[in-house]
Tab-separated table of C-alpha atoms and ligand atoms in Angstrom:
chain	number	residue	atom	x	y	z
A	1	UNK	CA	16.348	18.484	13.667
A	2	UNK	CA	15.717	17.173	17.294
A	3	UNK	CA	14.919	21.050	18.316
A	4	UNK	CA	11.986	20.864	15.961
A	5	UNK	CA	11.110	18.002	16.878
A	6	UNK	CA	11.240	18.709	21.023
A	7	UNK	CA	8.922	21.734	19.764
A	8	UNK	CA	6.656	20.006	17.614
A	9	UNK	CA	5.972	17.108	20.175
A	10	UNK	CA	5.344	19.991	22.602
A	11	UNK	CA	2.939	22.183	20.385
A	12	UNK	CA	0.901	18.866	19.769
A	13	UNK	CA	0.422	18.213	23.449
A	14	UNK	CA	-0.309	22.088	24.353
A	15	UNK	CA	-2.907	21.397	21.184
A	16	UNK	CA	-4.378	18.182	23.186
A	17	UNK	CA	-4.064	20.115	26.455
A	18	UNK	CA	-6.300	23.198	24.888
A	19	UNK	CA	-8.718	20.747	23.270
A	20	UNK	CA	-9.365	19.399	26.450
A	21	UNK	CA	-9.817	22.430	28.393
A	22	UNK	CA	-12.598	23.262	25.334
A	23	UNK	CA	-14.819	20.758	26.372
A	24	UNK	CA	-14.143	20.907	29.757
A	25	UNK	CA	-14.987	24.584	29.577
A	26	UNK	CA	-18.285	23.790	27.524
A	27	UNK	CA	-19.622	21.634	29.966
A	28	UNK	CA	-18.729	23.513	32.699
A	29	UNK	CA	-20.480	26.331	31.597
A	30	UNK	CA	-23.164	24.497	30.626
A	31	UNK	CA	-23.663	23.261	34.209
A	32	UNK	CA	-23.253	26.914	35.375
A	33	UNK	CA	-25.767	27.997	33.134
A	34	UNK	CA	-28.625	25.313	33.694
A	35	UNK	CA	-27.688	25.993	37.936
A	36	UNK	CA	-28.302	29.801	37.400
A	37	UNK	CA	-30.963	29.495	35.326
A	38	UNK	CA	-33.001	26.888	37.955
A	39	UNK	CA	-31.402	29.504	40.417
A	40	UNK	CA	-33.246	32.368	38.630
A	41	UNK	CA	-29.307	34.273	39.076
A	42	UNK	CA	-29.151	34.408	34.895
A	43	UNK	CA	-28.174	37.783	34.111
A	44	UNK	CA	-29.283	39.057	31.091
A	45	UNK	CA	-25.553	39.298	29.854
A	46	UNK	CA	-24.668	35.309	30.382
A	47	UNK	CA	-28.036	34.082	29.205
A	48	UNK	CA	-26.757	35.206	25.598
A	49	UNK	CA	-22.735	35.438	26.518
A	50	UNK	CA	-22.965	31.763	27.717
A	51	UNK	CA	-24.161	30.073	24.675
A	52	UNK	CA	-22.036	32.257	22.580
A	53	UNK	CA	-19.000	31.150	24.500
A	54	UNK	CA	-19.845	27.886	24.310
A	55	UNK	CA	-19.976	28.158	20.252
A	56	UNK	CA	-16.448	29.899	20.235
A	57	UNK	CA	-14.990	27.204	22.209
A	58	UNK	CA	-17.064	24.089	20.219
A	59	UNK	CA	-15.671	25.870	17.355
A	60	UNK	CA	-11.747	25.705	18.656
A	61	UNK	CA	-12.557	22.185	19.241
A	62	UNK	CA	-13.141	21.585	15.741
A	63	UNK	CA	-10.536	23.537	14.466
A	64	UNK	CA	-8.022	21.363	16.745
A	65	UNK	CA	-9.442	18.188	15.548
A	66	UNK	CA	-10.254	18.284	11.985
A	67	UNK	CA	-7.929	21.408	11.177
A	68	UNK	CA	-4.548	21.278	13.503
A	69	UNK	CA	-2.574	23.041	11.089
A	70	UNK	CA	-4.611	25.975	12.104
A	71	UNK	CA	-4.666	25.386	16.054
A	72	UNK	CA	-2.840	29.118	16.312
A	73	UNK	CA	-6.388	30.459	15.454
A	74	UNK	CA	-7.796	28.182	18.297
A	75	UNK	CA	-5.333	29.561	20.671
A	76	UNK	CA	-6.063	32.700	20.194
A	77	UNK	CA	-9.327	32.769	19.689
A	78	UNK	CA	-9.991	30.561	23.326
A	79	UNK	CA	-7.414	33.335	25.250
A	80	UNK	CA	-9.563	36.488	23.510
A	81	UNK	CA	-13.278	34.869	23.699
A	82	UNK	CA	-12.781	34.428	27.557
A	83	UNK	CA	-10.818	37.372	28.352
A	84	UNK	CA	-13.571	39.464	26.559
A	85	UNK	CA	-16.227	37.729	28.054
A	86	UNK	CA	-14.480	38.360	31.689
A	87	UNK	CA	-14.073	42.160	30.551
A	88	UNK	CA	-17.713	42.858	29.779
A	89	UNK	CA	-18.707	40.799	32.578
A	90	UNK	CA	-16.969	42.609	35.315
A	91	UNK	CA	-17.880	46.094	33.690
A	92	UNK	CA	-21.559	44.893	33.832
A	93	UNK	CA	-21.494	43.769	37.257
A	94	UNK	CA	-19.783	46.831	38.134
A	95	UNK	CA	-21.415	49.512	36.837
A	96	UNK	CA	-25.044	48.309	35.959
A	97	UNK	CA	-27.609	49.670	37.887
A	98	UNK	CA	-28.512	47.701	39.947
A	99	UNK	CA	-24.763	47.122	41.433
A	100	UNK	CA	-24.864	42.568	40.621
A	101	UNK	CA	-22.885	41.714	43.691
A	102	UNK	CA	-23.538	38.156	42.277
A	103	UNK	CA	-21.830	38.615	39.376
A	104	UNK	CA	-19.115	40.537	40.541
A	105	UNK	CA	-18.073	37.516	42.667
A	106	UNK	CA	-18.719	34.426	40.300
A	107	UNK	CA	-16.681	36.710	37.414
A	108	UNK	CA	-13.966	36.955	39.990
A	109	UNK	CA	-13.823	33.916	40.402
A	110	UNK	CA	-12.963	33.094	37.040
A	111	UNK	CA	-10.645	36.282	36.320
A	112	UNK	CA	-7.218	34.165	37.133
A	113	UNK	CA	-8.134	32.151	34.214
A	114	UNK	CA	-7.802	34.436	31.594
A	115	UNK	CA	-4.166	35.569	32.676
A	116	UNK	CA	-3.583	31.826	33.108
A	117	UNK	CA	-4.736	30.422	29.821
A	118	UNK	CA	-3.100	33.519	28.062
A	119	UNK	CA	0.640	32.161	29.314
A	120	UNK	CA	-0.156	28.257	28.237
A	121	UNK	CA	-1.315	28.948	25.182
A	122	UNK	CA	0.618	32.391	23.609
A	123	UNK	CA	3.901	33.166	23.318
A	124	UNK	CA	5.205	34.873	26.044
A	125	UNK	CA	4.909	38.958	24.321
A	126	UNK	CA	1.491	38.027	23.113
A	127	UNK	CA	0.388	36.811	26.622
A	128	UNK	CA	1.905	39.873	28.406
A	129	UNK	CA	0.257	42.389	26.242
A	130	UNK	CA	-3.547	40.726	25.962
A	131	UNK	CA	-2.956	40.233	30.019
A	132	UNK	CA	-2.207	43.879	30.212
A	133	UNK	CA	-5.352	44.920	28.032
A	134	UNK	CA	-7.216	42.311	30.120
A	135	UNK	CA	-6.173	44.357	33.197
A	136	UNK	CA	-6.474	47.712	31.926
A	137	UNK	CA	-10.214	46.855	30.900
A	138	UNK	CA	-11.209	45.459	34.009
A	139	UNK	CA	-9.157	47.554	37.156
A	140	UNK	CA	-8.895	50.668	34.491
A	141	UNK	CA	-12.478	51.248	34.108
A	142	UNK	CA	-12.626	51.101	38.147
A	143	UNK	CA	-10.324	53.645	38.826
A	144	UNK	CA	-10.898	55.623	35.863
A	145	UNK	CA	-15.190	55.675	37.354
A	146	UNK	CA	-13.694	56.559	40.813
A	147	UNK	CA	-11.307	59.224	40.165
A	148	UNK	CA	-13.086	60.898	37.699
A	149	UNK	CA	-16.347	59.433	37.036
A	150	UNK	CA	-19.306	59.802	38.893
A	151	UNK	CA	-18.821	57.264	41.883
A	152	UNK	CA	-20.897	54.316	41.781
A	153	UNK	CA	-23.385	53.533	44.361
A	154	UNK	CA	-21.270	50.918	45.593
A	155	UNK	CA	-21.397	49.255	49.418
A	156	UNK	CA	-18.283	49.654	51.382
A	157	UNK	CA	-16.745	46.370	50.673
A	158	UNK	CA	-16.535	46.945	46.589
A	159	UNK	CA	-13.560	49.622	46.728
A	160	UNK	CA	-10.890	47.834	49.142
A	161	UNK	CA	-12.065	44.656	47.175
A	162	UNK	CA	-11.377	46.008	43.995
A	163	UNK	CA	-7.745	47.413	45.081
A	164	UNK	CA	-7.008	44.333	46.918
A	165	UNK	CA	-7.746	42.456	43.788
A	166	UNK	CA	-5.556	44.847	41.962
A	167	UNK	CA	-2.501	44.255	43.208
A	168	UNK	CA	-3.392	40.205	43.752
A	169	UNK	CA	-3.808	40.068	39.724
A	170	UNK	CA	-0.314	42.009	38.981
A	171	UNK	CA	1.467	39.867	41.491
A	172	UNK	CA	-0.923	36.737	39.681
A	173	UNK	CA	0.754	38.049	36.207
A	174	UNK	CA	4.385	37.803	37.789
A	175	UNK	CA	4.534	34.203	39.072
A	176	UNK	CA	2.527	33.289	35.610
A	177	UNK	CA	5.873	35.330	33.767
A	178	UNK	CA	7.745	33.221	36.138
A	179	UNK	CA	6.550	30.193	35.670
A	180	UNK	CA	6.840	30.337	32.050
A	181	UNK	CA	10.685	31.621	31.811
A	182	UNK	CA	11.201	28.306	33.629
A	183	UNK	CA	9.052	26.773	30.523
A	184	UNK	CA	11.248	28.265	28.362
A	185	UNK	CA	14.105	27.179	30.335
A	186	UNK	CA	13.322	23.641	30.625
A	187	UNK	CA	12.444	23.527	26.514
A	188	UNK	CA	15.621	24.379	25.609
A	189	UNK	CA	17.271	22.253	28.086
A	190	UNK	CA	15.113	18.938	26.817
A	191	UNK	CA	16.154	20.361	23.220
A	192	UNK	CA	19.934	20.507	24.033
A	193	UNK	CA	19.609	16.960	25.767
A	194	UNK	CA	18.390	15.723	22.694
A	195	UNK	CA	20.874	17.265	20.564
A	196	UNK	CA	23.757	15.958	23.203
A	197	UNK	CA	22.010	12.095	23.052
A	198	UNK	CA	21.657	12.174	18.820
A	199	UNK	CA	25.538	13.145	19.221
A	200	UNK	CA	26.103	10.549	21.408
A	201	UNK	CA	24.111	7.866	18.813
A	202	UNK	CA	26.201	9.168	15.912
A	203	UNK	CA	28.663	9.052	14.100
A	204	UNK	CA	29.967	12.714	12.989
A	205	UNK	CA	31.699	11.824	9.250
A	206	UNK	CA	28.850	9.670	8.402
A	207	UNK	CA	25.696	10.780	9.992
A	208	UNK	CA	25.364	6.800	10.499
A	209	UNK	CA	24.517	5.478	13.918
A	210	UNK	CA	27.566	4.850	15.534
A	211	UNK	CA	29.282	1.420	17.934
A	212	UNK	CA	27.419	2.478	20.679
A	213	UNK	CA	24.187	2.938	19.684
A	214	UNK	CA	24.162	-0.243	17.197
A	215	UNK	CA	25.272	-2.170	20.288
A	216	UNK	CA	21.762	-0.651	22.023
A	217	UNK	CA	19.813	-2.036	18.768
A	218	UNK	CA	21.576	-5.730	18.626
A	219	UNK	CA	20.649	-6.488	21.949
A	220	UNK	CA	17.318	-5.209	21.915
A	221	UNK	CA	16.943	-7.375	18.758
A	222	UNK	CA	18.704	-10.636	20.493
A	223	UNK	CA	16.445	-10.042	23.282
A	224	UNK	CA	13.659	-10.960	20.459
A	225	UNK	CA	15.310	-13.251	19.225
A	226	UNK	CA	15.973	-15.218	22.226
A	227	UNK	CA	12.003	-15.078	22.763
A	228	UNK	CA	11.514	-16.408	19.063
A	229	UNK	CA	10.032	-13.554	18.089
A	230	UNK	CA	11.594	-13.339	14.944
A	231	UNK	CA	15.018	-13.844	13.286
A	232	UNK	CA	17.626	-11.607	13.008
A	233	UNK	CA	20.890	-11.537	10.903
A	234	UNK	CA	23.721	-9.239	11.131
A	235	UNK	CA	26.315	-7.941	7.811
A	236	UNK	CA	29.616	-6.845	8.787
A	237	UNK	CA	31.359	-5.115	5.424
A	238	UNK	CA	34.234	-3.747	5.210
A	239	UNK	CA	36.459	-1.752	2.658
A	240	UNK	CA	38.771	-3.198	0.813
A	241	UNK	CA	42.450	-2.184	0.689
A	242	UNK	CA	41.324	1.395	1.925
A	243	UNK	CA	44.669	1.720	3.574
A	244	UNK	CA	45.467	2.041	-0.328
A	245	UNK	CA	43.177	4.658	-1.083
A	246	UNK	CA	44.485	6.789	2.020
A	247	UNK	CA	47.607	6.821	1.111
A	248	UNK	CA	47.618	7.375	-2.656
A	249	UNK	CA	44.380	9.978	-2.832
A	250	UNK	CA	44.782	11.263	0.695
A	251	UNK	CA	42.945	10.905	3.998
A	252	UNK	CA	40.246	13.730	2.206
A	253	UNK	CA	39.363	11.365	-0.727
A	254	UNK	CA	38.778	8.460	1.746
A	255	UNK	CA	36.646	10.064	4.178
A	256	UNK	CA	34.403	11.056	0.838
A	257	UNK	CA	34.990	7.716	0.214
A	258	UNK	CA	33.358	6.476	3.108
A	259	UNK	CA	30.715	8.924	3.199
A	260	UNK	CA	29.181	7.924	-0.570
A	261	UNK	CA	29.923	4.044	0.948
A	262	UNK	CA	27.465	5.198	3.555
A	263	UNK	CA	24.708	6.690	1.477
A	264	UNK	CA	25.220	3.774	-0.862
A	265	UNK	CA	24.477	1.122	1.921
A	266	UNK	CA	21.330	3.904	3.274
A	267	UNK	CA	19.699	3.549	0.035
A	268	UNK	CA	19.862	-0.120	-0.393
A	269	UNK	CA	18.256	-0.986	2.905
A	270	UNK	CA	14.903	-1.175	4.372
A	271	UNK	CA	13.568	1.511	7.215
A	272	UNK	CA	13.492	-1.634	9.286
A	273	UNK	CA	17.187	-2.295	9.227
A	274	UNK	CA	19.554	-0.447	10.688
A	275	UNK	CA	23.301	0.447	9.737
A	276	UNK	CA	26.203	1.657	11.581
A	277	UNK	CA	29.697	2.813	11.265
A	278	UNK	CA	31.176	-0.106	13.096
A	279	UNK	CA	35.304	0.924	13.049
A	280	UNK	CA	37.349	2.774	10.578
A	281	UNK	CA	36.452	1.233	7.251
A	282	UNK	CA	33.772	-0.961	8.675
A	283	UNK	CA	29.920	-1.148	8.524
A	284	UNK	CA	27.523	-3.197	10.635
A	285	UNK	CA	23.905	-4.163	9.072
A	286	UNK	CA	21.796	-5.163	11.536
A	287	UNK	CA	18.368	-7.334	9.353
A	288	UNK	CA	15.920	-8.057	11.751
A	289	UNK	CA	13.088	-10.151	11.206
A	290	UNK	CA	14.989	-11.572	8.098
A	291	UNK	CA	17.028	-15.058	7.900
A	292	UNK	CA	20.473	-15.705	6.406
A	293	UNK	CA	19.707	-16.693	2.791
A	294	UNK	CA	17.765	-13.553	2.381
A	295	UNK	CA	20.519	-11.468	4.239
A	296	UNK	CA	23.180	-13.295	2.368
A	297	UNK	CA	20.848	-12.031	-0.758
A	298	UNK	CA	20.421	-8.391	0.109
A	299	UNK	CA	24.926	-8.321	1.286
A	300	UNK	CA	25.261	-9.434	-2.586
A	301	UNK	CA	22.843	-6.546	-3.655
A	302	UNK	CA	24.840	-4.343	-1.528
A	303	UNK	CA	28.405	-5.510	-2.597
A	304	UNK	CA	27.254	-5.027	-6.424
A	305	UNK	CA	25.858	-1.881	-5.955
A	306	UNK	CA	29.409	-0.769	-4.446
A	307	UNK	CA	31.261	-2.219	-7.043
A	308	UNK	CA	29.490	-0.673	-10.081
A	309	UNK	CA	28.823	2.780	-8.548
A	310	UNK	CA	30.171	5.674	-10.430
A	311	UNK	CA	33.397	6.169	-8.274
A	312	UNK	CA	35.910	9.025	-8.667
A	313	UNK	CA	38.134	8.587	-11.700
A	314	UNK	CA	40.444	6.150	-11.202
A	315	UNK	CA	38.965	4.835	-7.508
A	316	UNK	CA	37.430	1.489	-7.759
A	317	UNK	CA	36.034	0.967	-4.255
A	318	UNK	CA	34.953	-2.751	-3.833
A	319	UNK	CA	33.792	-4.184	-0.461
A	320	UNK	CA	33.842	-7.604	1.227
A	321	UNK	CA	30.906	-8.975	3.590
A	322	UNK	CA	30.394	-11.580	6.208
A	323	UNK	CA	26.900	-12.663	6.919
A	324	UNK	CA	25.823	-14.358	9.926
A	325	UNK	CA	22.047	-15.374	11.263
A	326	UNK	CA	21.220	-15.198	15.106
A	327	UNK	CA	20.613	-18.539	16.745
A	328	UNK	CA	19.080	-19.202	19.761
A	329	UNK	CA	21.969	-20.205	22.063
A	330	UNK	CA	24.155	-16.980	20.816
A	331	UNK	CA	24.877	-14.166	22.607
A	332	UNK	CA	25.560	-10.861	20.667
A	333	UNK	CA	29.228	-11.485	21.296
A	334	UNK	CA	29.221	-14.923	20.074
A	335	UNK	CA	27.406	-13.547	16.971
A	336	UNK	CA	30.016	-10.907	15.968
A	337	UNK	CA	32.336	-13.220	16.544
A	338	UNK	CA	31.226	-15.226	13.403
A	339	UNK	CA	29.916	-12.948	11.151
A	340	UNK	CA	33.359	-11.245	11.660
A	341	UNK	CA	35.113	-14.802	10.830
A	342	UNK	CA	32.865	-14.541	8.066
A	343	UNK	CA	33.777	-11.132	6.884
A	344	UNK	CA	37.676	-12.360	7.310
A	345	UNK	CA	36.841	-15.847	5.175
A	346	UNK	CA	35.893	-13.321	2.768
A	347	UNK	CA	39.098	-11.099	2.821
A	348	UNK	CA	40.883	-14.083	3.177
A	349	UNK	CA	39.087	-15.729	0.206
A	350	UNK	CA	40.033	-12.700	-2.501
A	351	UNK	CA	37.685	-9.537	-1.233
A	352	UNK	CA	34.782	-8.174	-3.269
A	353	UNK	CA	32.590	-10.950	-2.011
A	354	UNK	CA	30.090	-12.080	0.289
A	355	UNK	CA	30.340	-14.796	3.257
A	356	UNK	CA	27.986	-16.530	4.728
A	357	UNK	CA	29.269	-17.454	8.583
A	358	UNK	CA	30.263	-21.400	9.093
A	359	UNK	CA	27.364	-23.446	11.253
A	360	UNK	CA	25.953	-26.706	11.507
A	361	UNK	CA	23.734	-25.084	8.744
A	362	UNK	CA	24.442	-25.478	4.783
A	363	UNK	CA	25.607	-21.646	4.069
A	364	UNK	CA	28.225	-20.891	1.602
A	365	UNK	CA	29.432	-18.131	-0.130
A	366	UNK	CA	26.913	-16.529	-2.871
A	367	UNK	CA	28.874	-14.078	-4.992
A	368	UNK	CA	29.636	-14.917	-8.137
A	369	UNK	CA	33.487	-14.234	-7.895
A	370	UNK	CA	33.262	-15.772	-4.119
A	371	UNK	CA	32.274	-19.168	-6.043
A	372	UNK	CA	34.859	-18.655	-8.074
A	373	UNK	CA	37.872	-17.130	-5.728
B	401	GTP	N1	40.078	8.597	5.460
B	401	GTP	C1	39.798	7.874	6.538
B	401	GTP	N2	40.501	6.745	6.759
B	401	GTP	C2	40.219	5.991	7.836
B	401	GTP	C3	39.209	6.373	8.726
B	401	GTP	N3	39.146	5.440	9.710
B	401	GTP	C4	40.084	4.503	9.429
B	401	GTP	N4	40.730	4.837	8.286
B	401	GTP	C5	41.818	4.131	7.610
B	401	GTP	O1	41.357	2.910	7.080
B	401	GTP	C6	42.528	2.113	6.849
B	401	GTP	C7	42.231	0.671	7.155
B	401	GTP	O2	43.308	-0.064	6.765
B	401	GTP	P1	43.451	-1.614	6.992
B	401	GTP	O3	42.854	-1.970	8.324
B	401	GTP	O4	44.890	-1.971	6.761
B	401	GTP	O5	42.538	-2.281	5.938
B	401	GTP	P2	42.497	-2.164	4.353
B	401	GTP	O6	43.609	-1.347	3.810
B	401	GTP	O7	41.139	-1.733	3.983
B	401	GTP	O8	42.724	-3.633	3.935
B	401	GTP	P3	41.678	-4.789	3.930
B	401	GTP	O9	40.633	-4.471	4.942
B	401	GTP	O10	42.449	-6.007	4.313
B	401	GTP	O11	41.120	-4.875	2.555
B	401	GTP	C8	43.632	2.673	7.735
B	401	GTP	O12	44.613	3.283	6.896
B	401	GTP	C9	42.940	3.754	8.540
B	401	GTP	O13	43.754	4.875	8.788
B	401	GTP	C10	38.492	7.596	8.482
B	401	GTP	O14	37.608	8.015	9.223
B	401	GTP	N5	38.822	8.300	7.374
């Protein structure tokens, strides 16, 4: 499905994103911790809460890299690890004695982070509610000390800080609930524009590429081919008397018709090559990096397997084939032009065959009943 696909692509660079920010948040706090240790600032609390954040996040690192199927773990163990580290911290700084104006600050600093990596990496509920604990531990503890605690022994600055920074980390939450609903938004919107451009490449009885979107893949081969790259041959095959089986079984019966005909050409190709729904009854095989004697090989594989598959009572579906190489002076119009004289020289020539296209080249017809009809 392209949905899962939009959202696996995404999870896998949200996973490289948070790997990133691991080791950029080790070193990081290894600098911090080396500067306030030369500094003589170490607070009892980092000198230990440092290192052991620096474990937690080494060990979301590994878990990304050697264990991805269990990067939800990382994810939430990176969001909780550093909003509990910012919790205690800011209750230290706040209420141990002596008031750690230091430490207030250089938490503060870091506070927007926790709400921030919270709405990357969760899903939206689980990022509201750990960034509401994460502000009910921090400002909760404040106001719960000054209304009915004993009032701290702050200086004058700490209270009006403290509110101030109240209301800047709700309004902090709301552009972060913001910006994600336009996440959210855009997600879906790359999801439906992949699920509009697969329409657009298919076609709907089939499940086949369709005209359009073979016509994208022939001249991105030709292009090749014109660079001598590599070769690239074409099959155009086509039905035969399906006008028949419409009319006596029903429009239903052919369109299953053509739908096993499809699965039956799928399964006798190579990931490499590509297949279309070219009109009504007709299929385009587009061989790159393969010649015409080995195309005109793998066209009889494919007409035999047609002919002897096990067909609805009474339905013998057979299917004619025009093969035709790409040379270096054609253009892709001047190469469907022969392989479909080819597919007609095989019509013409009794159906239930293969033709090679006519060129300067020896090529000739390889089916048995071709050599024969
Ligand atoms: N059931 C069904 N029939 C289709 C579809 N598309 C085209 N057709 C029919 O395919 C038939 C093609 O008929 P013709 O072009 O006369 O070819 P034919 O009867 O196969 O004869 P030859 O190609 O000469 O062997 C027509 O009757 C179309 O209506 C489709 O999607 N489903």
């Amino acid at each position: 499905m392209p949905q899962t696909h939009t959202t696996r692509t995404q999870v896998e660079r949200e996973n490289r994103m948070l790997l990133a920010l691991q080791v950029a948040g080790c070193t990081a706090i290894a600098i911090i911790w080396s500067m306030e240790w030369w500094n003589g600032d170490l607070s009892p609390w980092d000198r230990w809460a440092y290192p052991a954040l620096m474990v937690i996040q080494g060990g979301c690192a590994a878990l990304l890299t050697w264990w991805p199927h269990r990067a939800e773990w990382a994810r939430v163990m990176a969001v909780l690890a550093l909003k509990g580290y910012l919790v205690i911290a800011l209750n230290q700084a706040l209420f141990a004695s002596p008031f750690q104006p230091y430490q207030l600050v250089t938490t503060l600093f870091w506070l927007p982070l926790g709400y921030g990596t919270a709405f990357v990496f969760l899903n939206l509920r689980a990022a509201l509610l750990s960034s509401a604990a994460l502000y009910l531990a921090t400002y909760g503890t404040v106001l719960w000390n000054l209304t009915w605690g004993e009032p701290p022994p702050w200086p004058d600055y700490v209270r009006p800080m403290m509110s101030n920074l109240a209301i800047a980390q709700i309004v902090y939450v709301i552009v972060l609930l913001a910006i994600s609903q336009l996440k959210a938004s855009y997600t879906r919107s790359q999801a439906t524009v992949e699920v509009m451009r697969q329409m657009a490449a298919t076609d709907p009885l089939t499940g086949l590429l369709n005209r359009r979107a073979m016509a994208d893949h022939l001249a991105a081969n030709h292009a090749l081919v014109l660079r001598g790259t590599q070769p690239m041959s074409v099959i155009l095959l086509d039905a035969d008397h399906f006008k028949h089986i419409n009319d006596r079984r029903g429009h239903a019966t052919g369109d299953r018709v053509l739908m096993k005909l499809s699965s039956l050409l799928r399964s006798q190709l190579r990931t490499s090559d590509r297949l279309a729904r070219w009109g009504g009854e007709e299929f385009l095989v587009m061989v790159p990096a393969t010649g015409l004697e080995a195309s005109c090989e793998l066209a009889e594989r494919i007409r035999r397997a047609v002919a002897t598959a096990d067909w609805e009572p009474g339905l013998g579906v057979t299917i004619s084939l025009g093969v035709a190489e790409c040379r270096s002076h054609d253009t892709v119009d001047s190469l469907m032009a022969r392989v479909d004289r080819a597919l007609y020289a095989a019509k013409s020539a009794g159906r239930d065959r293969v033709c090679a296209e006519e060129s300067d080249e020896p090529a000739e017809a390889l089916s048995p009943s071709a050599s024969s009809g």
